[in-house]
Amino acid sequence: MRSIDLRSDTVTQPSKEMRAAMAAAEVGDDVLERDPTMVRLEGWVAELLGMEAALWVPSGCMGNLIALMLHLKRGDRFLAPAQAHVLGSELGTAAWLAGGMPEALAWEGGPGRPTPAQVTKAAGTPGPYYTLHTTLLCLENTHNFAGGTVTPREEHRALVAAAKAAKLAVHLDGARIWHAAAALGLPPSALTEGADTVQVCLSKGLGAPMGSLVCGSKPAVAEARRLRKMLGGGVRQGGVVAAAGLVALDYLPRIVEDHAKTRRLAEGMRAFGIAAPVPETNILLVPVPNAAAALAALEAVGVRALPVGSAVRFIPHRDVEMADIEEALRRIEPLAYLLRTA
Ligand SMILES: *Cc1c(COP(=O)(O)O)cnc(C)c1O
């Protein structure tokens, strides 16, 4: 039985067209005098995000870490929405390597979203010499573990304004900013306003085999380049992977198709009495009574998913068709009782 892999939007295979572009890429030594294809990709992504400059890095985790290293001094506190990727899913590098004291903000503004008032309160006011310094707000749009939830433009602006009023720098973990923008029908640059740095992934949903970009001002990106080298992330003929990234960006107008597949999956499950929410983007988090039992049963019928807390996470992507979603629903129906909470 063919497996339908909905574990993540990172399981996509590089397309034929992407492999051809990789093979044909014009390259140079990116650590020495820059690789021309890298330069093209970085320029294009900076423009898409409305940022001054961008730097390619091998992974989103390295991109976030570099941004945190740019913003934090040892012992500085940073704020992030509860269950943010930088808090729980990056092996503690925010503290271990960037020296930050993490502070999670509850989701008082909606799933995955703190309110501006929470930011103001958590930032505190300058106190006596022995008080902790809070210097950074880290946002995440879409918020992965809240279920791919979107922070709308006005809310993003208000959060940034609260951070700036409290003299905090702002980093946006925009691994899936493309999805937030597509869901709102806005260009991605509409959701980065005021952010000092932004991290975006090419390997999530767009189909690149690897690669993220850290974006910011020209001086910030020049320093980011030093930090990337320090972390072992300088690559030589990087154009080979940058070429894949350029092809991956062609998928942007089609992201809405993945959102439609995700909505269909949720709707089909609801018809089976499963408490699947209406997904905002490409991530569907289904609360289940026993995630291990549900995942084992799904695996046995060739539908692959991942646990997130007590929920099962499904992420439709470019390598599954709407017909695969219908097939997944046919396979899920007989074991729907394992996915029902009541
Ligand atoms: C996946 C992800 C990252 C990290 O990306 P990697 O390329 O896996 O290191 C960062 N932030 C969010 C929100 C993510 O979903």
Coordinates of C-alpha atoms and ligand atoms in Angstrom, one line a residue:
M1 CA 0.0 0.0 0.0
R2 CA 1.3 3.4 -1.0
S3 CA 1.9 5.6 2.0
I4 CA 0.4 9.1 2.2
D5 CA 3.0 11.0 4.2
L6 CA 1.4 14.0 6.1
R7 CA 4.0 14.2 8.8
S8 CA 5.4 17.5 7.7
D9 CA 5.7 19.8 4.7
T10 CA 9.4 19.0 4.8
V11 CA 9.0 15.5 3.4
T12 CA 8.7 16.8 -0.2
Q13 CA 11.1 15.6 -2.8
P14 CA 13.0 18.0 -5.1
S15 CA 11.1 18.1 -8.4
K16 CA 12.6 17.2 -11.7
E17 CA 12.7 20.9 -12.6
M18 CA 14.4 21.7 -9.4
R19 CA 17.1 19.0 -9.9
A20 CA 17.7 20.3 -13.4
A21 CA 18.1 23.9 -12.1
M22 CA 20.5 22.6 -9.5
A23 CA 22.6 20.7 -12.1
A24 CA 22.8 23.8 -14.3
A25 CA 23.4 26.4 -11.6
E26 CA 26.0 29.0 -12.1
V27 CA 28.2 28.8 -9.0
G28 CA 31.2 30.5 -7.3
D29 CA 32.9 30.3 -3.9
D30 CA 30.3 31.9 -1.6
V31 CA 32.7 32.1 1.4
L32 CA 35.2 34.0 -0.7
E33 CA 33.7 36.3 -3.3
R34 CA 30.0 35.2 -3.2
D35 CA 28.2 32.7 -5.3
P36 CA 26.1 34.4 -8.1
T37 CA 23.1 32.1 -7.7
M38 CA 23.1 32.7 -3.9
V39 CA 23.3 36.4 -4.5
R40 CA 20.2 36.2 -6.7
L41 CA 18.2 34.1 -4.3
E42 CA 19.1 36.4 -1.3
G43 CA 18.2 39.5 -3.3
W44 CA 14.9 38.1 -4.4
V45 CA 13.9 36.9 -0.9
A46 CA 14.9 40.2 0.6
E47 CA 12.6 41.9 -1.9
L48 CA 9.7 39.6 -1.3
L49 CA 9.9 40.2 2.4
G50 CA 10.4 44.0 2.1
M51 CA 13.8 43.7 3.9
E52 CA 17.0 45.4 3.0
A53 CA 19.2 42.2 2.7
A54 CA 19.1 38.5 3.2
L55 CA 21.5 35.7 4.0
W56 CA 21.0 32.0 3.0
V57 CA 21.5 29.5 5.9
P58 CA 21.2 25.7 5.8
S59 CA 18.3 25.5 8.2
G60 CA 15.6 27.5 10.0
C61 CA 17.1 26.6 13.3
M62 CA 20.4 28.2 12.3
G63 CA 18.6 31.2 11.0
N64 CA 16.7 31.8 14.2
L65 CA 19.9 31.1 16.2
I66 CA 21.9 33.7 14.2
A67 CA 19.1 36.3 14.7
L68 CA 19.0 35.6 18.4
M69 CA 22.8 35.9 18.6
L70 CA 22.5 39.2 16.8
H71 CA 20.0 40.6 19.2
L72 CA 20.9 39.2 22.6
K73 CA 23.7 39.7 25.1
R74 CA 24.3 37.0 27.6
G75 CA 21.6 37.0 30.3
D76 CA 19.1 39.2 28.3
R77 CA 15.6 38.0 28.5
F78 CA 13.6 37.5 25.3
L79 CA 9.8 37.0 24.9
A80 CA 8.1 34.5 22.6
P81 CA 4.6 33.1 22.3
A82 CA 4.2 29.9 24.3
Q83 CA 5.2 26.8 22.4
A84 CA 7.2 28.9 19.9
H85 CA 9.7 26.9 17.9
V86 CA 12.6 28.9 19.4
L87 CA 11.5 28.0 22.9
G88 CA 10.9 24.2 22.7
S89 CA 12.2 22.9 19.4
E90 CA 15.7 24.2 18.9
L91 CA 17.6 22.2 21.6
G92 CA 17.9 25.2 23.9
T93 CA 20.3 27.0 21.6
A94 CA 18.6 30.3 22.4
A95 CA 20.1 29.9 25.9
W96 CA 23.0 27.6 25.2
L97 CA 24.5 29.6 22.3
A98 CA 22.7 32.9 22.1
G99 CA 22.7 33.4 25.9
G100 CA 19.1 34.3 26.2
M101 CA 16.7 33.9 29.1
P102 CA 13.4 32.7 27.6
E103 CA 10.0 33.9 28.7
A104 CA 6.9 32.3 27.2
L105 CA 3.8 34.5 26.7
A106 CA 0.4 32.8 27.0
W107 CA -1.9 32.9 24.0
E108 CA -4.2 35.7 25.2
G109 CA -4.6 37.2 21.8
G110 CA -5.8 33.9 20.1
P111 CA -4.1 30.6 19.3
G112 CA -0.4 31.2 19.1
R113 CA -0.7 34.9 19.8
P114 CA 0.1 37.1 22.8
T115 CA -1.5 40.6 23.1
P116 CA 0.4 43.8 22.9
A117 CA -0.5 44.5 26.5
Q118 CA 1.3 41.2 27.5
V119 CA 4.4 42.4 25.6
T120 CA 4.3 45.7 27.4
K121 CA 3.8 44.1 30.8
A122 CA 6.5 41.4 30.3
A123 CA 9.0 43.9 28.9
G124 CA 8.8 45.8 32.3
T125 CA 10.2 49.2 32.9
P126 CA 13.9 50.0 33.4
G127 CA 14.6 49.2 37.1
P128 CA 17.6 49.4 39.4
Y129 CA 20.9 48.0 38.2
Y130 CA 20.2 44.5 39.4
T131 CA 17.1 43.9 37.3
L132 CA 17.0 41.6 34.4
H133 CA 17.1 43.2 30.9
T134 CA 14.4 42.2 28.4
T135 CA 15.6 43.2 24.9
L136 CA 13.8 41.1 22.3
L137 CA 10.4 40.0 21.2
C138 CA 10.3 36.8 19.0
L139 CA 7.2 36.4 17.0
E140 CA 6.1 33.3 15.0
N141 CA 3.8 33.5 11.9
T142 CA 2.3 31.1 11.2
H143 CA 2.5 29.5 14.7
N144 CA 3.4 25.8 14.1
F145 CA 2.3 24.2 17.3
A146 CA -0.8 26.3 17.6
G147 CA -1.9 24.6 14.3
G148 CA -0.5 26.9 11.6
T149 CA -2.3 29.9 13.0
V150 CA -2.0 33.3 11.4
T151 CA -1.2 36.6 13.0
P152 CA -3.1 39.2 11.0
R153 CA -1.3 42.4 9.8
E154 CA -2.9 44.8 12.2
E155 CA -2.1 42.5 15.2
H156 CA 1.4 42.1 14.0
R157 CA 1.8 45.9 13.8
A158 CA 0.4 46.4 17.3
L159 CA 2.7 43.7 18.7
V160 CA 5.7 45.4 17.0
A161 CA 4.6 48.8 18.2
A162 CA 4.3 47.5 21.8
A163 CA 7.8 46.0 21.5
K164 CA 9.3 49.2 20.1
A165 CA 7.7 51.3 22.8
A166 CA 9.4 49.1 25.3
K167 CA 12.7 49.4 23.4
L168 CA 12.7 45.7 22.4
A169 CA 14.1 44.5 19.1
V170 CA 11.8 42.2 17.1
H171 CA 12.7 38.9 15.4
L172 CA 10.0 37.2 13.3
D173 CA 10.3 33.4 12.9
G174 CA 8.5 33.3 9.6
A175 CA 9.4 29.7 8.7
R176 CA 5.8 29.7 7.1
I177 CA 5.3 33.4 6.6
W178 CA 4.4 32.5 3.0
H179 CA 1.4 30.6 4.4
A180 CA 0.2 33.4 6.6
A181 CA 0.5 35.8 3.6
A182 CA -1.4 33.4 1.3
A183 CA -4.2 32.9 3.8
L184 CA -4.6 36.7 4.2
G185 CA -4.2 37.4 0.5
L186 CA -1.3 39.8 1.2
P187 CA 2.2 40.0 0.0
P188 CA 4.7 38.5 2.6
S189 CA 6.2 42.0 3.0
A190 CA 2.9 43.1 4.6
L191 CA 3.6 40.8 7.6
T192 CA 7.2 41.8 8.3
E193 CA 6.7 45.5 9.0
G194 CA 8.8 46.7 11.8
A195 CA 10.7 43.5 12.3
D196 CA 14.5 43.9 12.7
T197 CA 15.1 40.4 11.5
V198 CA 13.0 37.7 9.8
Q199 CA 13.8 34.0 9.2
V200 CA 12.0 32.2 6.4
C201 CA 12.2 28.6 5.2
L202 CA 12.4 27.3 1.7
S203 CA 12.2 23.6 2.8
K204 CA 8.8 24.0 4.4
G205 CA 6.0 23.6 2.0
L206 CA 7.8 25.1 -1.0
G207 CA 9.8 21.9 -1.8
A208 CA 13.5 22.9 -1.5
P209 CA 15.7 20.2 -0.1
M210 CA 17.2 22.7 2.3
G211 CA 17.7 26.3 3.0
S212 CA 16.3 29.3 5.0
L213 CA 17.1 33.0 4.9
V214 CA 17.8 35.4 7.7
C215 CA 16.8 38.9 6.6
G216 CA 17.4 42.3 8.1
S217 CA 19.3 45.6 7.5
K218 CA 22.5 45.5 5.5
P219 CA 24.7 45.8 8.7
A220 CA 22.7 43.1 10.5
V221 CA 23.1 40.7 7.6
A222 CA 26.8 41.5 7.3
E223 CA 27.1 40.5 11.0
A224 CA 24.8 37.5 10.4
R225 CA 27.3 36.3 7.7
R226 CA 30.1 36.3 10.3
L227 CA 27.9 34.4 12.8
R228 CA 27.0 31.9 10.1
K229 CA 30.7 31.2 9.4
M230 CA 31.3 30.9 13.2
L231 CA 28.6 28.2 13.3
G232 CA 30.0 26.3 10.4
G233 CA 27.3 27.4 8.0
G234 CA 29.4 29.0 5.3
V235 CA 29.1 27.0 2.1
R236 CA 31.2 27.1 -1.0
Q237 CA 29.4 26.5 -4.3
G238 CA 26.1 27.1 -2.5
G239 CA 24.5 28.0 -5.8
V240 CA 23.6 24.4 -6.3
V241 CA 21.1 24.6 -3.4
A242 CA 20.2 28.3 -4.0
A243 CA 19.0 27.2 -7.5
A244 CA 16.6 24.8 -5.8
G245 CA 15.4 27.7 -3.6
L246 CA 14.7 29.8 -6.6
V247 CA 12.6 27.1 -8.2
A248 CA 10.9 26.5 -4.8
L249 CA 9.7 30.2 -4.8
D250 CA 7.7 29.5 -8.0
Y251 CA 5.3 27.5 -5.8
L252 CA 4.2 30.6 -3.8
P253 CA 1.1 31.2 -5.9
R254 CA 0.1 27.5 -5.4
I255 CA 0.3 27.5 -1.6
V256 CA -3.5 28.1 -1.4
E257 CA -3.9 24.6 -2.9
D258 CA -2.3 23.1 0.1
H259 CA -4.6 25.1 2.3
A260 CA -7.6 23.7 0.4
K261 CA -6.3 20.2 0.8
T262 CA -5.9 20.8 4.6
R263 CA -9.5 22.2 4.8
R264 CA -10.8 19.2 2.9
L265 CA -9.0 16.7 5.2
A266 CA -10.5 18.5 8.3
E267 CA -14.0 18.6 6.8
G268 CA -13.9 14.9 5.9
M269 CA -12.8 14.1 9.4
R270 CA -15.6 16.1 11.0
A271 CA -18.0 14.1 8.9
F272 CA -16.7 11.1 10.7
G273 CA -17.4 12.7 14.1
I274 CA -13.7 13.7 14.7
A275 CA -13.1 17.0 16.4
A276 CA -10.9 18.5 13.6
P277 CA -10.8 22.3 13.8
V278 CA -11.1 24.5 10.6
P279 CA -7.4 24.9 9.7
E280 CA -6.2 28.4 8.9
T281 CA -3.3 27.2 6.7
N282 CA -1.6 23.9 5.9
I283 CA -1.4 22.5 9.5
L284 CA -4.2 20.4 11.0
L285 CA -4.0 19.6 14.7
V286 CA -6.5 17.0 15.7
P287 CA -7.0 16.4 19.5
V288 CA -7.3 12.7 20.2
P289 CA -7.8 10.6 23.3
N290 CA -4.5 8.6 22.8
A291 CA -2.0 10.0 20.3
A292 CA 0.2 6.9 20.3
A293 CA -2.7 4.5 19.6
A294 CA -4.1 6.8 16.9
L295 CA -0.7 7.2 15.1
A296 CA -0.1 3.4 15.2
A297 CA -3.5 2.7 13.6
L298 CA -2.9 5.4 11.0
E299 CA 0.5 4.1 10.2
A300 CA -1.0 0.6 9.7
V301 CA -3.2 1.9 6.9
G302 CA -0.4 3.9 5.3
V303 CA -1.3 7.4 6.6
R304 CA 1.6 9.0 8.3
A305 CA 1.3 11.9 10.8
L306 CA 3.2 13.2 13.9
P307 CA 2.2 13.7 17.5
V308 CA 2.1 17.3 18.9
G309 CA 1.3 17.0 22.6
S310 CA -2.0 15.1 22.9
A311 CA -2.9 15.9 19.3
V312 CA -2.1 14.4 15.9
R313 CA -0.6 16.7 13.3
F314 CA -1.3 16.4 9.6
I315 CA 0.4 18.7 7.1
P316 CA -0.7 18.3 3.4
H317 CA 1.9 19.5 1.0
R318 CA 2.8 19.8 -2.7
D319 CA 3.6 16.1 -3.1
V320 CA 0.1 15.0 -2.2
E321 CA -2.8 15.6 -4.5
M322 CA -6.4 16.3 -3.5
A323 CA -7.1 12.7 -4.6
D324 CA -4.5 11.5 -2.0
I325 CA -6.5 13.4 0.6
E326 CA -9.7 11.6 -0.4
E327 CA -7.8 8.3 -0.3
A328 CA -6.5 9.2 3.2
L329 CA -10.0 9.9 4.3
R330 CA -11.2 6.5 3.0
R331 CA -8.4 4.9 5.0
I332 CA -9.2 6.9 8.2
E333 CA -13.0 6.3 8.2
P334 CA -12.8 2.7 9.7
L335 CA -10.5 3.9 12.5
A336 CA -12.2 7.2 13.1
Y337 CA -13.3 5.9 16.6
L338 CA -9.6 6.2 17.7
L339 CA -9.6 9.8 16.7
R340 CA -12.8 10.8 18.4
T341 CA -12.5 12.6 21.7
A342 CA -16.1 12.0 22.8
Ligands
LIG1 C1 10.7 24.1 11.1 C2 10.6 25.3 11.8 C3 11.8 26.0 12.1 C4 13.2 25.4 11.9 O1 13.5 25.0 10.6 P1 14.5 23.8 10.3 O2 14.9 24.0 8.9 O3 13.8 22.5 10.6 O4 15.7 24.0 11.2 C5 11.8 27.2 12.8 N1 10.6 27.7 13.1 C6 9.4 27.1 12.8 C7 8.1 27.8 13.2 C8 9.4 25.9 12.2 O5 8.2 25.3 11.9

